Amino acid sequence: MNCGRSITANALSKQSAAQVLRSLNNGKIALASARPALLALSHHHDHPVGAHRPFSTTRPTHIKEFFPLPDTPQIKTTDAAWQHPVYTYDQMEAVRVAHRDVKTWSDRIALTALRTLRWGMDLATGYSHDKAVALGQKDPRAAAPKSSMTERKWLMRFIFLESVAGVPGMVAGMLRHLHSLRRMRRDNGWIETLLEESFNERMHLLTFLKMAEPGWFMRLMILGAQGVFFNTMFFSYLISPRTCHRFVGYLEEEAVITYTRVLQDIDAGKLPMFAAMQAPDIAIRYWNMPEGSQTFRDLILYIRADESKHREVNHTLGNLDQKNDPNPYASKFKDETLPHPVKDIKFQKPTGWERDEAI
């Protein structure tokens, strides 16, 4: 699913839209050495009539700054509602691909639903990495043409993935909030963790939108996907919260795989633009990225670590009593030195903590 477009990057992180357009019109498009404002995806009108175009991206003459500065002279900055925990590089490098085995019918339903969603997402974003990896073990030459995951395709996949991943936490937190009001009972700390998860996923999306501006077709795809996914999650969570948390755990497993593979492609020299790009300002502030470690690769490490945490959290919540157990990620333990569920990634448990370990 190659749309035949090449990628160019503009590194004018704090210029106005007019300045960006002037640079584009004057042909001054260069690879980012400063923090990128957006990734312009230029058009080459070499498509035959009626050719399939999976995604449309905004024309360079219509590119604008996604997050213009607000006209609020009295306000300096607005802090994030949830401050991100500090990750060390050793902790982030220790993140590994993992899969929780199916143990119950609820798990099987969740995994089947995830594989259906994954198939649709791969089709929509032109993802062919799996086929290329599998074929590369047998015939590297034949695998090369199938490895068509360019910087553009990776960014389109990231945006689509994060626009979907931000839904479950909000749905679950909303329903538990309403349940607490309706039943006049405490929620035992679940709501905050679920809402924080959705907030974190939205920050991933906002970060990627600083590097790529989706076109009208992708916007429609996201609109339709969100409408279907939100309502499906809403009714599913009413029926079986445990299955929904297991589904999200499996979804986050796929996210860890995706970001691990893009890191492998960067290290293999397949994505030279990503290798040279810097993380946007919004990412540097949110993750408190240290000086000297603010590249795009560093950004992917942080995002992958977040996804690995969501993977663990949802698998753990899926192991608990959905109505009565407290949320261990919002609890204080008697002995904090022993391995236990924590908000950061100090103690990693990819497939989730079992109930007797967490409670």
mmCIF file with all atom_site columns, N, CA and C in Angstrom, residues 76 226 231 233:
data_model
loop_
_atom_site.group_PDB
_atom_site.id
_atom_site.type_symbol
_atom_site.label_atom_id
_atom_site.label_alt_id
_atom_site.label_comp_id
_atom_site.label_asym_id
_atom_site.label_entity_id
_atom_site.label_seq_id
_atom_site.pdbx_PDB_ins_code
_atom_site.Cartn_x
_atom_site.Cartn_y
_atom_site.Cartn_z
_atom_site.occupancy
_atom_site.B_iso_or_equiv
_atom_site.pdbx_formal_charge
_atom_site.auth_seq_id
_atom_site.auth_comp_id
_atom_site.auth_asym_id
_atom_site.auth_atom_id
_atom_site.pdbx_PDB_model_num
ATOM 1  N N  . LYS A 1 76  ? 1.078   32.371 31.692 1.00 0.00 ? 76  LYS A N  1
ATOM 2  C CA . LYS A 1 76  ? 2.393   31.985 31.190 1.00 0.00 ? 76  LYS A CA 1
ATOM 3  C C  . LYS A 1 76  ? 2.390   30.552 30.672 1.00 0.00 ? 76  LYS A C  1
ATOM 4  N N  . GLN A 1 226 ? -13.189 6.018  16.037 1.00 0.00 ? 226 GLN A N  1
ATOM 5  C CA . GLN A 1 226 ? -13.482 6.422  17.413 1.00 0.00 ? 226 GLN A CA 1
ATOM 6  C C  . GLN A 1 226 ? -14.950 6.214  17.752 1.00 0.00 ? 226 GLN A C  1
ATOM 7  N N  . ASN A 1 231 ? -18.280 3.303  21.384 1.00 0.00 ? 231 ASN A N  1
ATOM 8  C CA . ASN A 1 231 ? -19.554 2.666  21.715 1.00 0.00 ? 231 ASN A CA 1
ATOM 9  C C  . ASN A 1 231 ? -19.384 1.179  22.003 1.00 0.00 ? 231 ASN A C  1
ATOM 10 N N  . MET A 1 233 ? -16.655 -0.210 23.308 1.00 0.00 ? 233 MET A N  1
ATOM 11 C CA . MET A 1 233 ? -16.065 -0.294 24.633 1.00 0.00 ? 233 MET A CA 1
ATOM 12 C C  . MET A 1 233 ? -17.089 0.032  25.711 1.00 0.00 ? 233 MET A C  1
#
